[in-house]
Short mmCIF file of C-alpha atoms and ligand atoms in Angstrom, two decimals:
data_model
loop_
_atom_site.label_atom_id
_atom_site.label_comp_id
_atom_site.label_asym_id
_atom_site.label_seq_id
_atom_site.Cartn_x
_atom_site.Cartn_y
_atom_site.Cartn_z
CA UNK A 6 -16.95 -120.79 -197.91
CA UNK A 7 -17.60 -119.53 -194.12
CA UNK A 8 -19.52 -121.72 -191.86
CA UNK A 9 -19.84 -123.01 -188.08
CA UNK A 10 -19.29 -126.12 -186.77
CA UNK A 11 -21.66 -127.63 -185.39
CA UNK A 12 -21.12 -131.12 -184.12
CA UNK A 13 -18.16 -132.89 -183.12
CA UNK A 14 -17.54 -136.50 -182.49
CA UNK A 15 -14.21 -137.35 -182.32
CA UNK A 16 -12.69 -136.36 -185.74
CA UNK A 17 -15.95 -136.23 -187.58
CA UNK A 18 -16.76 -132.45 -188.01
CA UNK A 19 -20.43 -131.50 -189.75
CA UNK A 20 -20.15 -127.15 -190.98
CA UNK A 21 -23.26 -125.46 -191.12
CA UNK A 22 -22.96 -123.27 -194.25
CA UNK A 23 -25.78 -121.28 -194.51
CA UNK A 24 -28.58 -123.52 -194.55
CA UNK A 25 -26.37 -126.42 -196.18
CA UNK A 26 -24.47 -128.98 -193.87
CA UNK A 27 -20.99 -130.62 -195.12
CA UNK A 28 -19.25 -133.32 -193.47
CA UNK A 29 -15.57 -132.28 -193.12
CA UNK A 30 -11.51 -133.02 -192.06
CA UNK A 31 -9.45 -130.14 -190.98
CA UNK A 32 -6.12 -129.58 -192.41
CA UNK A 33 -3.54 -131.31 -189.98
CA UNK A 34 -1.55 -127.10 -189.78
CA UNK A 35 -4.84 -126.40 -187.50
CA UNK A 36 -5.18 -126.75 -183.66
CA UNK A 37 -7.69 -129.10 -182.61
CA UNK A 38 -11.08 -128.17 -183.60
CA UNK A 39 -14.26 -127.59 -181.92
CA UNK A 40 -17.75 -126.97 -181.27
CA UNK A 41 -18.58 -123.38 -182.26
CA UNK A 42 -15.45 -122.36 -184.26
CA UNK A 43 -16.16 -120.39 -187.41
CA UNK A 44 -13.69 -121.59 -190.09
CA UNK A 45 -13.44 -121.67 -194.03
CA UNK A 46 -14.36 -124.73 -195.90
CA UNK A 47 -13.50 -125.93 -199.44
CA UNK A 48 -16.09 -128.41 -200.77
CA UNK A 49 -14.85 -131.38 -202.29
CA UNK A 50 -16.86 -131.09 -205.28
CA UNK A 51 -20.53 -129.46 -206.05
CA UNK A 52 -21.89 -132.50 -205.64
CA UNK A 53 -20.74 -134.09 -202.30
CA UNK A 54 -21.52 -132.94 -199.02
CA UNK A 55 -18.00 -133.71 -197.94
CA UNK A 56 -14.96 -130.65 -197.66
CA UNK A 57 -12.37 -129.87 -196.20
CA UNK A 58 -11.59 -127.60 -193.49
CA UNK A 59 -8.73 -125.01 -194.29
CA UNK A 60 -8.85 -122.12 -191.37
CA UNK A 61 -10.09 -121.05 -188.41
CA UNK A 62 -11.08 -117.51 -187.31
CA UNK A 63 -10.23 -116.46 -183.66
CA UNK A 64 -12.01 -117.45 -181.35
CA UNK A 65 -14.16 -114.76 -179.04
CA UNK A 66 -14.06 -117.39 -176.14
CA UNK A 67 -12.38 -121.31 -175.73
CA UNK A 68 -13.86 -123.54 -172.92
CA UNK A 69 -11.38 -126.07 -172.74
CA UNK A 70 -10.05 -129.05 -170.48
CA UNK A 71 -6.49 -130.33 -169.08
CA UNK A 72 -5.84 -133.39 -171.36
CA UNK A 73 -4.61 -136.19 -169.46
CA UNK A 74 -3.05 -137.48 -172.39
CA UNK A 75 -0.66 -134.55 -174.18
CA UNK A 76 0.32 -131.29 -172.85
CA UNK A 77 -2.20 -129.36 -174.28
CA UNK A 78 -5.59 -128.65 -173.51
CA UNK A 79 -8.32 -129.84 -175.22
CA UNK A 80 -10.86 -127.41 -176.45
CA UNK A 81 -14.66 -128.16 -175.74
CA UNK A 82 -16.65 -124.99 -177.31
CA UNK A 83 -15.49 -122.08 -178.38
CA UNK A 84 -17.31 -118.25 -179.48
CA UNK A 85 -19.69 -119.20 -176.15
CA UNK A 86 -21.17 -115.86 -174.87
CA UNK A 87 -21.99 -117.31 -170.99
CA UNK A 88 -22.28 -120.91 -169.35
CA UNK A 89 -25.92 -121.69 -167.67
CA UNK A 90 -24.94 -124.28 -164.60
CA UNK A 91 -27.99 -125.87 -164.06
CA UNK A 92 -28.16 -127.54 -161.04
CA UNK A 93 -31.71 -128.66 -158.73
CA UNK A 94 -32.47 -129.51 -155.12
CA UNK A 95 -32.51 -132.97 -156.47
CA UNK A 96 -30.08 -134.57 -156.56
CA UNK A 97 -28.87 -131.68 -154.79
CA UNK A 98 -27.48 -128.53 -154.49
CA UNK A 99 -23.67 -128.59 -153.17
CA UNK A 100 -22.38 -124.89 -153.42
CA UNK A 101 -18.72 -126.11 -153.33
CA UNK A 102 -18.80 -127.57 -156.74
CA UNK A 103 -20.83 -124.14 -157.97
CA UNK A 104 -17.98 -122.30 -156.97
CA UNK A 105 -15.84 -124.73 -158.91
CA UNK A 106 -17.70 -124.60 -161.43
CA UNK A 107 -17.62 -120.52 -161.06
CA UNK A 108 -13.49 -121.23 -160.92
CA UNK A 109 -13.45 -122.47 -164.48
CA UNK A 110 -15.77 -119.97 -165.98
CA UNK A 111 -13.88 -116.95 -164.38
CA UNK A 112 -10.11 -118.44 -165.56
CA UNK A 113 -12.40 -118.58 -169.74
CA UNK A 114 -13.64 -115.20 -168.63
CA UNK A 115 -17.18 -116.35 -169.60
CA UNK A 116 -20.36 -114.83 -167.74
CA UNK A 117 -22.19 -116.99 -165.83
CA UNK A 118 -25.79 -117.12 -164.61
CA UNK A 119 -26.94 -120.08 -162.04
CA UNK A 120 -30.27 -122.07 -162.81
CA UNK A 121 -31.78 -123.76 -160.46
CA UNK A 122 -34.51 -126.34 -161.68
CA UNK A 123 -37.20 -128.31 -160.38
CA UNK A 124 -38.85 -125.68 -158.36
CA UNK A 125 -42.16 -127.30 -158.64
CA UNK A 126 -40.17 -130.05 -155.84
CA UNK A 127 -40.63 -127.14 -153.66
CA UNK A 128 -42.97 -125.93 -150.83
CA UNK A 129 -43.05 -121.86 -150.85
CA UNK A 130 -41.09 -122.07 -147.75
CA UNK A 131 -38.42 -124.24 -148.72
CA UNK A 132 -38.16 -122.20 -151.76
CA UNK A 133 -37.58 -119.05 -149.50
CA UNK A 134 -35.09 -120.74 -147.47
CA UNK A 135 -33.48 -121.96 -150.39
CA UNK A 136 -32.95 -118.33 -151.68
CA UNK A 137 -32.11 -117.18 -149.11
CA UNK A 138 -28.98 -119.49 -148.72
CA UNK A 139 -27.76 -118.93 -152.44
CA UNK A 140 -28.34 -115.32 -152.69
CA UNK A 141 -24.89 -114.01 -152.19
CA UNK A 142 -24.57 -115.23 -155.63
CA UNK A 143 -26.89 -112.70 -157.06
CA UNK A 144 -25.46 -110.19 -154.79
CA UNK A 145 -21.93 -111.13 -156.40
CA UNK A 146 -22.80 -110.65 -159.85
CA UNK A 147 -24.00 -114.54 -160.86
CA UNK A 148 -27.71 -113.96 -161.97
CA UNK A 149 -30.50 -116.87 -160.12
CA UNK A 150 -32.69 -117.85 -162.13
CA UNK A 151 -35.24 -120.67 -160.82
CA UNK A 152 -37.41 -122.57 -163.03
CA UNK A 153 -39.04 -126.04 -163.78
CA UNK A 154 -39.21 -127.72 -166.45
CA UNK A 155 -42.35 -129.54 -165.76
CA UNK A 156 -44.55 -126.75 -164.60
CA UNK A 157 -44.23 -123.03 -166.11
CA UNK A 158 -47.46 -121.42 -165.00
CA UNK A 159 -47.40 -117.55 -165.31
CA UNK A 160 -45.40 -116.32 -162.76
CA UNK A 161 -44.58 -119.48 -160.95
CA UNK A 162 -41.07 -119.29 -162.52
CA UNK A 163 -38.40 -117.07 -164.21
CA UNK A 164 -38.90 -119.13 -167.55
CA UNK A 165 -39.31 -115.47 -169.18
CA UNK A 166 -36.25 -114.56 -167.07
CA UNK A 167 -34.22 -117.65 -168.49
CA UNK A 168 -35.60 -116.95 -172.13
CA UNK A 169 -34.46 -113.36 -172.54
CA UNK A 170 -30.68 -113.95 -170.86
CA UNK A 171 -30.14 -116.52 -173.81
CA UNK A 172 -32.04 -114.44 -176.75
CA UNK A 173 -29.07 -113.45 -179.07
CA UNK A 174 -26.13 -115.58 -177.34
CA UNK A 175 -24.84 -118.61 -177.76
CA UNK A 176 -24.71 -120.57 -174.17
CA UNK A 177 -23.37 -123.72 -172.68
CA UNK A 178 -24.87 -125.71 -170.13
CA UNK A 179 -23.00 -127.03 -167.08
CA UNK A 180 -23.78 -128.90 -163.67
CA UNK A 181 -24.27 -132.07 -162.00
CA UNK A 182 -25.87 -134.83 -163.57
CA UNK A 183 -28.85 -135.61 -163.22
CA UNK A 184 -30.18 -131.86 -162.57
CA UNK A 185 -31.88 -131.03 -165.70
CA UNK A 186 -29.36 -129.85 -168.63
CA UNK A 187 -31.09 -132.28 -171.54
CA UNK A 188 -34.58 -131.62 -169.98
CA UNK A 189 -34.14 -127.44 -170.62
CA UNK A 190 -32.73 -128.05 -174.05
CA UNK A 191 -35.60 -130.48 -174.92
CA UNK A 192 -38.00 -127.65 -173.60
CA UNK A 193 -36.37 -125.07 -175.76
CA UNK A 194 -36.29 -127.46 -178.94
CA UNK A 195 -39.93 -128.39 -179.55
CA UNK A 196 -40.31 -129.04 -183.60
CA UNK A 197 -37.93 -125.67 -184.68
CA UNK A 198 -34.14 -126.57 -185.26
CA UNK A 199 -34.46 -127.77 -188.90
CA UNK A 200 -30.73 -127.89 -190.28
CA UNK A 201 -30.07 -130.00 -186.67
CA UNK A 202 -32.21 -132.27 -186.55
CA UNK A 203 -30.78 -133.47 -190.17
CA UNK A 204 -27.48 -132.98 -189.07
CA UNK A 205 -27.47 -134.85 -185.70
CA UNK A 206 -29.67 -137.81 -187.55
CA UNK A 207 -26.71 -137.78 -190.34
CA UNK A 208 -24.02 -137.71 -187.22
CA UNK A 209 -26.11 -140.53 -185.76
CA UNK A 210 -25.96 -142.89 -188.90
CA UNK A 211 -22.28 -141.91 -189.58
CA UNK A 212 -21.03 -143.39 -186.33
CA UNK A 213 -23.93 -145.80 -185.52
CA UNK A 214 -20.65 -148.21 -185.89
CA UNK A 215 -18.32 -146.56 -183.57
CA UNK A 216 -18.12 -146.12 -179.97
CA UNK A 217 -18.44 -142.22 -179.60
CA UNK A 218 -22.18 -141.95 -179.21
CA UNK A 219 -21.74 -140.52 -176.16
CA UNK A 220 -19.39 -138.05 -176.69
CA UNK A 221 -21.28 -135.71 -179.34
CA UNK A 222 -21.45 -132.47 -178.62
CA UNK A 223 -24.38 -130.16 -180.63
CA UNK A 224 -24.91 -126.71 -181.10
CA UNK A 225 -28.47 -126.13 -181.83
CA UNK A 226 -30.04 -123.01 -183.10
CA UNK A 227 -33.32 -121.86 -180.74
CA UNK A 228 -36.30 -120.81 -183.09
CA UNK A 229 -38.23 -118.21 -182.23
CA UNK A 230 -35.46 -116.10 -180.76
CA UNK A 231 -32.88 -113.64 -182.32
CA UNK A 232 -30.75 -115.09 -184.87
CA UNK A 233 -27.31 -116.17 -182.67
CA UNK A 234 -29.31 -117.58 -180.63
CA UNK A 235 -27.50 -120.85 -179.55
CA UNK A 236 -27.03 -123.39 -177.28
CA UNK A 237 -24.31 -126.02 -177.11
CA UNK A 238 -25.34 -129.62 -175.96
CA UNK A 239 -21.52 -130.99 -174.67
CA UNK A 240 -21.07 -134.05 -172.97
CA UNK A 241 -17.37 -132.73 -172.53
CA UNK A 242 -18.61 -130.07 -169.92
CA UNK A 243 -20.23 -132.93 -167.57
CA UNK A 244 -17.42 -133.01 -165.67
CA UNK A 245 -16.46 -129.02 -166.01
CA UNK A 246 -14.99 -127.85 -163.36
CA UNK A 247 -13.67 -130.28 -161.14
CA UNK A 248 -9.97 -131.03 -162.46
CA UNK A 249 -7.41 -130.01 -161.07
CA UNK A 250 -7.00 -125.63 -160.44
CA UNK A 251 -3.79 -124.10 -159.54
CA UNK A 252 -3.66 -121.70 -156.57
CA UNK A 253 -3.96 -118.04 -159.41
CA UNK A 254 -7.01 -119.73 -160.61
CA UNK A 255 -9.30 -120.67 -157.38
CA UNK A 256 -8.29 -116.91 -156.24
CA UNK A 257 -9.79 -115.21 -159.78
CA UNK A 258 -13.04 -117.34 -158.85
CA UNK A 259 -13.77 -115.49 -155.90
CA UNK A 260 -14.21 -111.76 -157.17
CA UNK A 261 -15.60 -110.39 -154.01
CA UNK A 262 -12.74 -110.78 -152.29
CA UNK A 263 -11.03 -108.46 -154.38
CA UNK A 264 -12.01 -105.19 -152.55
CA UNK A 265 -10.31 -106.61 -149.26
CA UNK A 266 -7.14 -107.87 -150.91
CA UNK A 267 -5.23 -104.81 -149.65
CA UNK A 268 -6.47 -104.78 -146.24
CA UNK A 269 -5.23 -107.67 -144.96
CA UNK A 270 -1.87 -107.48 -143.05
CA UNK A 271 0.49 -109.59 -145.11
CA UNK A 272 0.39 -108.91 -148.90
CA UNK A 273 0.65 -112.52 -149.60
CA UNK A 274 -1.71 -113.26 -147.25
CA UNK A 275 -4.03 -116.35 -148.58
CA UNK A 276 -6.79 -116.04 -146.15
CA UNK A 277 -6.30 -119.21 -144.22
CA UNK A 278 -5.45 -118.38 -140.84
CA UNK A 279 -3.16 -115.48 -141.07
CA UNK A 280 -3.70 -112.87 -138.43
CA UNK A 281 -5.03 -109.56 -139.98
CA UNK A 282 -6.82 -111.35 -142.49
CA UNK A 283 -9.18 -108.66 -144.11
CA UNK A 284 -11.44 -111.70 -146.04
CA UNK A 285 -12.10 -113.43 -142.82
CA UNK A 286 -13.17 -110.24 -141.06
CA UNK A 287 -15.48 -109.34 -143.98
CA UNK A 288 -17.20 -112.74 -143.29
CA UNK A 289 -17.34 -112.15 -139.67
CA UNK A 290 -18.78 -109.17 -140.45
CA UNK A 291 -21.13 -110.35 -142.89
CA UNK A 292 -20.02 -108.45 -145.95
CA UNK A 293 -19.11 -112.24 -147.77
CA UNK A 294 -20.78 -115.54 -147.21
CA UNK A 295 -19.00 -117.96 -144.93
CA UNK A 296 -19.85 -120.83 -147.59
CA UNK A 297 -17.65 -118.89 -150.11
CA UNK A 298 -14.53 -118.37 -148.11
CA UNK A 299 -15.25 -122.45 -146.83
CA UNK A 300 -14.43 -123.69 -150.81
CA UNK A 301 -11.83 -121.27 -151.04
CA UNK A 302 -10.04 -122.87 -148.67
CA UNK A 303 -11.68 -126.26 -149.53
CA UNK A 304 -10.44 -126.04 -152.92
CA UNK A 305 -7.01 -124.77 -151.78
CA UNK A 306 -6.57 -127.71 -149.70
CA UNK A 307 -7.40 -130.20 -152.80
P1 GDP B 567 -29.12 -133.79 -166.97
O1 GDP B 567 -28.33 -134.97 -166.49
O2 GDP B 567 -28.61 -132.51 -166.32
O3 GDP B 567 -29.21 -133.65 -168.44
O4 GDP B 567 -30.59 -133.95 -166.37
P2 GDP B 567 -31.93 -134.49 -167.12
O5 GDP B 567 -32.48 -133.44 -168.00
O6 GDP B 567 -31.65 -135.81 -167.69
O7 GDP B 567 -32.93 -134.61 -165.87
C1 GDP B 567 -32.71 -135.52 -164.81
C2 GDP B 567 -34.06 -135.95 -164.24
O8 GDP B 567 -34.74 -134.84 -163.67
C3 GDP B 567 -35.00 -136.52 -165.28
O9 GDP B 567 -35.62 -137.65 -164.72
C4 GDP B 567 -36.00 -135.42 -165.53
O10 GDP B 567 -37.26 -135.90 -165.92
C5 GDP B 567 -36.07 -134.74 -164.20
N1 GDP B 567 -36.42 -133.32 -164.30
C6 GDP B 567 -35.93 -132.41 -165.18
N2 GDP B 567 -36.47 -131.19 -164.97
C7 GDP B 567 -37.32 -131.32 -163.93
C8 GDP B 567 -38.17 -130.40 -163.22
O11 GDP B 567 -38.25 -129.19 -163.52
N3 GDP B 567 -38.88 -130.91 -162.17
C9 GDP B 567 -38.80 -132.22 -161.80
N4 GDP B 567 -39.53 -132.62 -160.76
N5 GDP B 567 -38.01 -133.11 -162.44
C10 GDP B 567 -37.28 -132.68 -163.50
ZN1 ZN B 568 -6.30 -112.42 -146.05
#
């Protein structure tokens, strides 16, 4: 049988099979698996809700995370189609830990759009100044869309905007803390996601006794939209982004500097304070934001 899986916690696996949920191992020949892998399942017996998981099917797309532990990386959702970072005036917005955050999703080649919540905190003019200061990331290809959570009058927010970039994909949220991830999800989830609901209360009884509580992660289906349509609830992408990046990775976050690459004067130039530097004319110039090429080098220096 084919199914998804949809929750994780530790090595307890639940597989959405159709509208039927089985709790299942994985053959120890597999990698590690994960939230949003399609795999095949053998069922114990009709009459259990217990199987066995026997392969995997590629994967589209693997977020994943250096493992202190073991040399390999451990996988936190895979088949995503783009990563929402969420992330609100308060606590605050800190664009060097967007573009980290826009580091990791370039090096899982995942499309990423920028929320920013809590607009209703906002006069109109701080809102203004507010775009104003993030929208070289619209300009660079990361989609802003603002909303609240509390207030959604017509017009007052991109809710609509926000609703039709996740009709028909599966996303994962990212960000800070504290900036609204669980609060969209709960708005998204009013009474609809049937087969979850059962499956996270199962999840919730089967390790009432352990310690991993914390560390479930979810996919939920989103009624009312087209039938992927997914997000994935991970409290392994809390911290996404901010271990450690090699030098090849910060420079694939920072696409706009592509198109001056071959303009500056040394070909391994790195855009600190080389002479010739095509990048640091552009920002003189305007052409890139000064706060971009700042974390580049910030995150270089790390
Ligand atoms: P998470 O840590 O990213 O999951 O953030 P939460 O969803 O837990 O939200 C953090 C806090 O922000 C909570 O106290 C929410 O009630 C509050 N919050 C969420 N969305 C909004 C919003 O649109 N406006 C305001 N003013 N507060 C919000
Ligand atoms: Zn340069």
């Amino acid at each position: 049988m084919r199914g998804q899986i949809i929750t994780r916690s530790g090595d307890r696996l639940l597989v959405e099979i159709r509208d039927k949920i089985l709790r299942c191992a994985q053959r120890k020949k597999l990698p590690p698996l994960t939230v949003g892998d399609w795999v095949t399942v053998e069922q114990d017996s009709a009459s259990t809700n217990e199987g066995v998981i026997t392969e995997l099917e590629e994967r589209s797309t693997l977020l994943s995370r250096p493992d202190p532990f073991n040399q390999r990386r451990k996988p936190i959702a895979s088949n995503i189609d783009q990563l929402l970072l969420v992330t609100a005036s308060e606590p605050g917005i800190d664009q060097l830990q967007i573009d980290r955050i826009i580091v990791a999703a370039e090096a899982s080649s995942i499309p990423l759009s920028i929320v920013i919540n809590k607009v209703d905190l906002l006069s109109q003019d701080q809102r203004n100044s507010l775009k104003d200061k993030l929208k070289h990331y619209q300009e660079i290809g990361y989609p802003l869309i603002w909303i609240s959570t509390l207030m959604s009058k017509d017009g007052e927010d991109d809710i609509e905007q926000l609703k039709q970039q996740l009709d028909g994909r599966c996303s994962v949220l990212v960000g800070p803390s504290g900036g609204g991830k669980s609060s969209i999800i709960k708005t998204l989830l009013p009474d609809g996601a049937e087969s979850n609901k059962i499956a996270v209360g199962e999840l919730a009884r089967s390790i009432k006794q352990g310690k991993h509580t914390t560390s479930v992660s979810t996919l939920y289906h989103l009624n009312g939209y087209s039938e992927e349509t997914s997000i994935i609830d991970s409290p392994g992408v809390r911290e996404f982004g901010v271990w450690d990046l090699d030098e090849n990775t910060i420079r694939g976050g920072f696409r706009e500097f592509d198109l001056y690459l071959d303009q500056c004067r040394f070909s391994n130039c790195r855009h600190l304070s080389e002479p010739g530097c095509a990048v640091s004319k552009a920002v003189d110039n305007g052409e890139i934001s000064t706060n971009r090429l700042e974390s580049y080098r910030g995150l270089l220096e790390e």
